[in-house]
CSV table of C-alpha atoms in Angstrom, one decimal:
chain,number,residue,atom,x,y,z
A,85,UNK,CA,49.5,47.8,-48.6
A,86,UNK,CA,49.5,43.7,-48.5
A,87,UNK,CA,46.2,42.6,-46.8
A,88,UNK,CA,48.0,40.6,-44.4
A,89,UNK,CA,50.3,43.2,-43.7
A,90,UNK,CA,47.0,45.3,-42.5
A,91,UNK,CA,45.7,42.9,-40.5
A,92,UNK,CA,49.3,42.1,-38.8
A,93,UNK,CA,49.6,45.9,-38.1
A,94,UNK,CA,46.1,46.1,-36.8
A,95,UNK,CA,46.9,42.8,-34.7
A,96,UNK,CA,49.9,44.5,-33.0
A,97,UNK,CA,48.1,47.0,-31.6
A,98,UNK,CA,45.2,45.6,-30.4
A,99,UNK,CA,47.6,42.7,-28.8
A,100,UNK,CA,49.3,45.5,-27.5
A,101,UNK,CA,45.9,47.6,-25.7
A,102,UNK,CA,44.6,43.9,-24.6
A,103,UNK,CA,48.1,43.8,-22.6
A,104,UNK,CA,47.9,47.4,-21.3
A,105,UNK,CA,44.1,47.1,-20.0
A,106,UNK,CA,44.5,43.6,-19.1
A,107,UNK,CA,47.4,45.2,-16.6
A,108,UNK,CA,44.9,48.0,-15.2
A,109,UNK,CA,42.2,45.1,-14.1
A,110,UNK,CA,42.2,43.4,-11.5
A,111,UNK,CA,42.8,38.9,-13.0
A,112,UNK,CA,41.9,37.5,-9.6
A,113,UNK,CA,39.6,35.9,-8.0
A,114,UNK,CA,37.9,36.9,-11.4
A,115,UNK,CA,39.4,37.7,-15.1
A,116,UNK,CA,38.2,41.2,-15.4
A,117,UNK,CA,40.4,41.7,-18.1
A,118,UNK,CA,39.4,39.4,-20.3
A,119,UNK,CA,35.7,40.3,-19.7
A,120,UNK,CA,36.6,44.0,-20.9
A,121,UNK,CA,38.5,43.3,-24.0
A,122,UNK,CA,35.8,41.2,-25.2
A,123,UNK,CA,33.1,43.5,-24.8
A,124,UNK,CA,34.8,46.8,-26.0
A,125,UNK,CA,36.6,44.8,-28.9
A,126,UNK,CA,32.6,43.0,-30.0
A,127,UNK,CA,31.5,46.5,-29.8
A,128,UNK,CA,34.1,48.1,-32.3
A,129,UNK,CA,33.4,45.0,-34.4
A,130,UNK,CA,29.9,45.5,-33.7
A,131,UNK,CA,30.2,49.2,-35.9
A,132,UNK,CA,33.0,48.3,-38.3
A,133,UNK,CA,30.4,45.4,-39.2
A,134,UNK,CA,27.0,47.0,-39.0
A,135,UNK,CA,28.8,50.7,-40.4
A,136,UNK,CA,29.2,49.4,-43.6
A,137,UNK,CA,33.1,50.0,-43.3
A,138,UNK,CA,34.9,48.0,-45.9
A,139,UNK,CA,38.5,47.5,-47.5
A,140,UNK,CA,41.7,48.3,-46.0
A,141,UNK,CA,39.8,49.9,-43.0
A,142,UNK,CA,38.2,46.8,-42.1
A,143,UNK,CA,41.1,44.7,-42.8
A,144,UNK,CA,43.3,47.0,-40.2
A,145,UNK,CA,40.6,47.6,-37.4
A,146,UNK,CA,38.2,44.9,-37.5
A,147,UNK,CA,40.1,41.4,-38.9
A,148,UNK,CA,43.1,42.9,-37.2
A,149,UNK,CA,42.9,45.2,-34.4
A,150,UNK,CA,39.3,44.0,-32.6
A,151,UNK,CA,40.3,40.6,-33.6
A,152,UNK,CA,43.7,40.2,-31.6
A,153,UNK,CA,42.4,42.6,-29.1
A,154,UNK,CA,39.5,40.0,-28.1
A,155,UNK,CA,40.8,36.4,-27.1
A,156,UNK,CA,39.1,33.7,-26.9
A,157,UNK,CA,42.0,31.6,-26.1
A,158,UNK,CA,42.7,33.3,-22.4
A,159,UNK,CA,38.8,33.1,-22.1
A,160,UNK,CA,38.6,29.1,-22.6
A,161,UNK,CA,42.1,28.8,-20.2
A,162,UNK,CA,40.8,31.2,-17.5
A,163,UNK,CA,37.2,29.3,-17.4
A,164,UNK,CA,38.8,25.8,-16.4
A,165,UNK,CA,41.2,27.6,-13.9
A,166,UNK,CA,37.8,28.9,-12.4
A,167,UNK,CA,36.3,25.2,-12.4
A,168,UNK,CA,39.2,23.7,-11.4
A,169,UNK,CA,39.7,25.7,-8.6
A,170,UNK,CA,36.6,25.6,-6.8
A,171,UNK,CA,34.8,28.8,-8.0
A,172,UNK,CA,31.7,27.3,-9.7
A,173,UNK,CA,29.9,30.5,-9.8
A,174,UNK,CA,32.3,33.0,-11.2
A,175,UNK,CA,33.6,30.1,-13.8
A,176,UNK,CA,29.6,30.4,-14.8
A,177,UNK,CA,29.6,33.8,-14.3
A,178,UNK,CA,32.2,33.9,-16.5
A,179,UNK,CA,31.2,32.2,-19.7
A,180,UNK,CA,27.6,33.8,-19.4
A,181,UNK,CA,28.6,37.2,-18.9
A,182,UNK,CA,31.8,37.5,-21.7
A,183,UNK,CA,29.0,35.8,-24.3
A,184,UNK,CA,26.0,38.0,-23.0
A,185,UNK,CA,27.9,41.4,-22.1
A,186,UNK,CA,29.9,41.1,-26.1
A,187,UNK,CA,26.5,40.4,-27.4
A,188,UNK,CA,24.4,43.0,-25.8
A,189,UNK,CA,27.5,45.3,-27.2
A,190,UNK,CA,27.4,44.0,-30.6
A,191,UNK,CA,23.5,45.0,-30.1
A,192,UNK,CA,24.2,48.4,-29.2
A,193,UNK,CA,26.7,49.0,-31.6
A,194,UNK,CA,24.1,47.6,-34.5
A,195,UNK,CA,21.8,50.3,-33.3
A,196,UNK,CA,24.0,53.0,-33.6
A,197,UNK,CA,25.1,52.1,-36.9
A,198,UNK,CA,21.9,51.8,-38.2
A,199,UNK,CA,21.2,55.3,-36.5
A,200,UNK,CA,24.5,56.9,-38.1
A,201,UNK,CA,24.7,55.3,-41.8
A,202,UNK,CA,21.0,54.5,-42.0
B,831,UNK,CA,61.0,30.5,-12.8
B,832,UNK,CA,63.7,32.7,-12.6
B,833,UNK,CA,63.3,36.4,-11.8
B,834,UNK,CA,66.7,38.1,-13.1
B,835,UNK,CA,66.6,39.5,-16.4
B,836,UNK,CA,63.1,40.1,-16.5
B,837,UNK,CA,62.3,42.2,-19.7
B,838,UNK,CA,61.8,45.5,-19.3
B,839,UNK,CA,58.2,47.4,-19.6
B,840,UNK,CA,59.0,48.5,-23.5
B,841,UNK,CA,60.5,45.0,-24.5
B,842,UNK,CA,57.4,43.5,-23.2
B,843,UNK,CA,55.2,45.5,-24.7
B,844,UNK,CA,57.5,44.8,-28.9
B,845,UNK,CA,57.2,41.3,-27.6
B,846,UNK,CA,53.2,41.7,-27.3
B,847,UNK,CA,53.4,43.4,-30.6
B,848,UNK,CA,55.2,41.6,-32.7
B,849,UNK,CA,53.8,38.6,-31.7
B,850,UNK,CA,50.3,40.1,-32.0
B,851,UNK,CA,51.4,41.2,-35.4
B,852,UNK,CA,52.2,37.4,-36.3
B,853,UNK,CA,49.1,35.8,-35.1
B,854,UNK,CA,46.5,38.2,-36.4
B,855,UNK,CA,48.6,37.6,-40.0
B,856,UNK,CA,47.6,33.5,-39.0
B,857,UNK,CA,44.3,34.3,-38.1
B,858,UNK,CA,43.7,35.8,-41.5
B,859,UNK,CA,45.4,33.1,-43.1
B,860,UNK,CA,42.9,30.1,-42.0
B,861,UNK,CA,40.4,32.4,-42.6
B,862,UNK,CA,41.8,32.8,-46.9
B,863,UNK,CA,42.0,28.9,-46.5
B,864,UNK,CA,38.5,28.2,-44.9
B,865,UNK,CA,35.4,29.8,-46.9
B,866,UNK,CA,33.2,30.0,-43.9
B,867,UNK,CA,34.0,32.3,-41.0
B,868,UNK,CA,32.1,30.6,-38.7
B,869,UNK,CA,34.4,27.2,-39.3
B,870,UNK,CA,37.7,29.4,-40.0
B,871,UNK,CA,37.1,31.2,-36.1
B,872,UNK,CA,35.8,27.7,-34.6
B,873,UNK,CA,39.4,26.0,-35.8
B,874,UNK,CA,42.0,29.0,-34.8
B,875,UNK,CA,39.9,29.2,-31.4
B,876,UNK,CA,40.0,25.4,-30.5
B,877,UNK,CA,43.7,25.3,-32.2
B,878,UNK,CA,44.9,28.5,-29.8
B,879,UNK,CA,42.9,27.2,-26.8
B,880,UNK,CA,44.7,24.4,-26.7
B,881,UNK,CA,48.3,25.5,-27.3
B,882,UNK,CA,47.8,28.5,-24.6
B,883,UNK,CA,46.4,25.7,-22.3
B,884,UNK,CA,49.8,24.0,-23.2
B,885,UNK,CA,51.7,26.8,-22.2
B,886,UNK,CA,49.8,27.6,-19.0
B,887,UNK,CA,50.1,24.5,-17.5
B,888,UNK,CA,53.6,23.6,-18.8
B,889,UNK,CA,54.4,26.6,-16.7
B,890,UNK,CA,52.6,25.8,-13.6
B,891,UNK,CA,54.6,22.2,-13.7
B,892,UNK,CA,57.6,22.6,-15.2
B,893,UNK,CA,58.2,26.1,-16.2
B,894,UNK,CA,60.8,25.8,-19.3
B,895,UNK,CA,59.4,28.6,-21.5
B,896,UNK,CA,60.9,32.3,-20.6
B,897,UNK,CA,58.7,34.9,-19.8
B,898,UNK,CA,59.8,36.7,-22.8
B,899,UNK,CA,58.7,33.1,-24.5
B,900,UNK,CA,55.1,33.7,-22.8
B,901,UNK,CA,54.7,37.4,-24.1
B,902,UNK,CA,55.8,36.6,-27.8
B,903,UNK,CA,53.6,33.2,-27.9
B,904,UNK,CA,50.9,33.3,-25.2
B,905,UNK,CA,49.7,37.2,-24.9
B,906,UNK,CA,51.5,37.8,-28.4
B,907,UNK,CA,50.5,35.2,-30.9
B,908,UNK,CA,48.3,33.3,-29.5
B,909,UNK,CA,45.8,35.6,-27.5
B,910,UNK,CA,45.7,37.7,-31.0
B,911,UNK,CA,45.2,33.9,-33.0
B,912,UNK,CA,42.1,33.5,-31.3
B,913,UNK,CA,39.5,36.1,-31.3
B,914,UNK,CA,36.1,36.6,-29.3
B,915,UNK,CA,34.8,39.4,-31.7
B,916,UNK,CA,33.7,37.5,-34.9
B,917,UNK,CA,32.7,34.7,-32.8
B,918,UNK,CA,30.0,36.9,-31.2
B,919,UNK,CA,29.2,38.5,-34.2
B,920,UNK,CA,29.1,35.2,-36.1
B,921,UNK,CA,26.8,33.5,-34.1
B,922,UNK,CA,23.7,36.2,-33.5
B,923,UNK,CA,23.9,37.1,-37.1
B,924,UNK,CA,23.4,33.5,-38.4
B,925,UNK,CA,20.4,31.7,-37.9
B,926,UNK,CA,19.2,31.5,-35.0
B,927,UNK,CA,19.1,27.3,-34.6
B,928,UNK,CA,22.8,27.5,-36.0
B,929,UNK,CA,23.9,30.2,-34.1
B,930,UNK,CA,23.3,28.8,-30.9
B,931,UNK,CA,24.5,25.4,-31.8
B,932,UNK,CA,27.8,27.0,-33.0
B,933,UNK,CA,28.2,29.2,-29.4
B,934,UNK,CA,27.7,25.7,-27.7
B,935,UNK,CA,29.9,23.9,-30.1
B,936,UNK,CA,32.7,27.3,-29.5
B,937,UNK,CA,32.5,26.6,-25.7
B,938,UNK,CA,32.7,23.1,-25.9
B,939,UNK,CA,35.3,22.8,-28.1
B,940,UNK,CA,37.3,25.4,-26.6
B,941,UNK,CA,37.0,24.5,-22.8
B,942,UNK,CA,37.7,20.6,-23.7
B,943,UNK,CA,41.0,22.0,-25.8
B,944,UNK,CA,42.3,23.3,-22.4
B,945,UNK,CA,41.2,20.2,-20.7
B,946,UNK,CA,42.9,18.4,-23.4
B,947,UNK,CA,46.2,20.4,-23.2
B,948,UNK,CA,46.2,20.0,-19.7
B,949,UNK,CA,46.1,16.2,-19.6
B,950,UNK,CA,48.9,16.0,-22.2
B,951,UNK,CA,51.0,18.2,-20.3
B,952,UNK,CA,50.6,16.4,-17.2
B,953,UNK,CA,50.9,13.0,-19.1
B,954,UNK,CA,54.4,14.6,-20.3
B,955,UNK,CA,55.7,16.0,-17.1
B,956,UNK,CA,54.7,13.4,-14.5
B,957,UNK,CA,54.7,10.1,-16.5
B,958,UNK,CA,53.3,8.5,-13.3
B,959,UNK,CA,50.6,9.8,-12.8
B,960,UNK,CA,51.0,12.0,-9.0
B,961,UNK,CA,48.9,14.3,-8.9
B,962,UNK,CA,50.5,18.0,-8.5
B,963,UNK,CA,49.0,19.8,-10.1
């Protein structure tokens, strides 16, 4: 299969489970949502990355699936809605913690590929 | 906004697809045209930051796009354009000095795209400057 066509499939889907989770997390007064997909998806990145996979695999699930199921486009909007109304804090809270949480993720999942493929 | 005609749960979700499909297929395009990941994610995140800023706030003040036309471009495309994951991984596993500079330059970049998109739509929808939004 085309490469792009991989990474379009693997984009679907993940577009698709960011939607579906997005809708089972509370948005407001803080984006949950966003905060979820970014760690889950920088954790499956995390092992496609650090497990060695390669190829078509990679193409489908990491480049396309964790890609479109991580955004960083609703992250950048939903931080100035925070600022601009009012809520400091969580608009703090929120650019620490998606950046911290999905890199504390990509640690764990580094550590367990290194534990599994050695 | 108008609330008839509202698509359905399963129409929403082939709009979310489809346009996921389409905007992971871009994503991996800049990143064939742009050697470096770390430059290839830093352009389709400020790029999408700024047309889903766009979107958001045209909505919020004038409201022409459908909400179909929000699931196919804004969660679809756009939200699938962008991408958190490499970023994260990009950054901790370059150097350190570079990495940090390049999750400051991310935010930056990303939160002034917004800003940027909503100052033009304003500009656009309320030439003279009220403030209503």
């Amino acid at each position: 299969m085309e490469p792009v066509v991989l990474v379009g499939l693997g984009g679907a889907v993940g577009a698709v489970l960011r939607y579906l989770l997005g809708e089972s997390l509370p948005a407001d007064p803080f984006p949950w949502g966003t905060l979820a997909v970014n760690v889950v998806g920088s954790f499956a990145l995390g092992l496609v990355v650090f497990g060695g996979v390669g190829g078509d695999a990679a193409l489908l699930v990491g480049t396309g699936a964790c890609g479109a199921f991580t955004t960083f486009s609703s992250f950048s909007v939903a931080g100035v809605r925070l600022w601009e109304s009012g809520e400091r804090r969580l608009a703090a809270v929120h650019a620490v913690g998606n950046f911290g949480l999905s890199a504390a993720a990509v640690g764990v999942a580094w550590g367990a590929a290194t534990l599994l493929v050695g | 906004m108008s609330r008839t005609n509202a698509p359905g749960r399963g129409e929403t979700i082939l709009l979310i697809a489809v346009g996921g499909f389409a905007g992971a297929a871009a994503r991996y395009g800049v990143e064939l045209a742009i050697s470096s990941s770390l430059l290839s994610t830093l352009a389709v995140n400020v790029v999408g930051s700024f047309a889903l800023g766009a979107i958001v706030y045209e909505n919020r003040l004038v409201g022409s796009f459908s909400k179909r036309a929000r699931f196919v471009f804004g969660t679809g495309f756009l939200s699938s354009f962008t991408t958190y994951s490499t970023f994260v991984v990009d950054a901790l596993t370059a150097a350190p000095p570079l990495g940090l500079a390049y999750l400051f330059a991310s935010y930056a970049t990303g939160f002034g795209a917004v800003l940027a998109a909503r100052a033009s739509v304003r500009a656009i929808a309320n030439p003279r400057g009220e403030v209503v939004a």
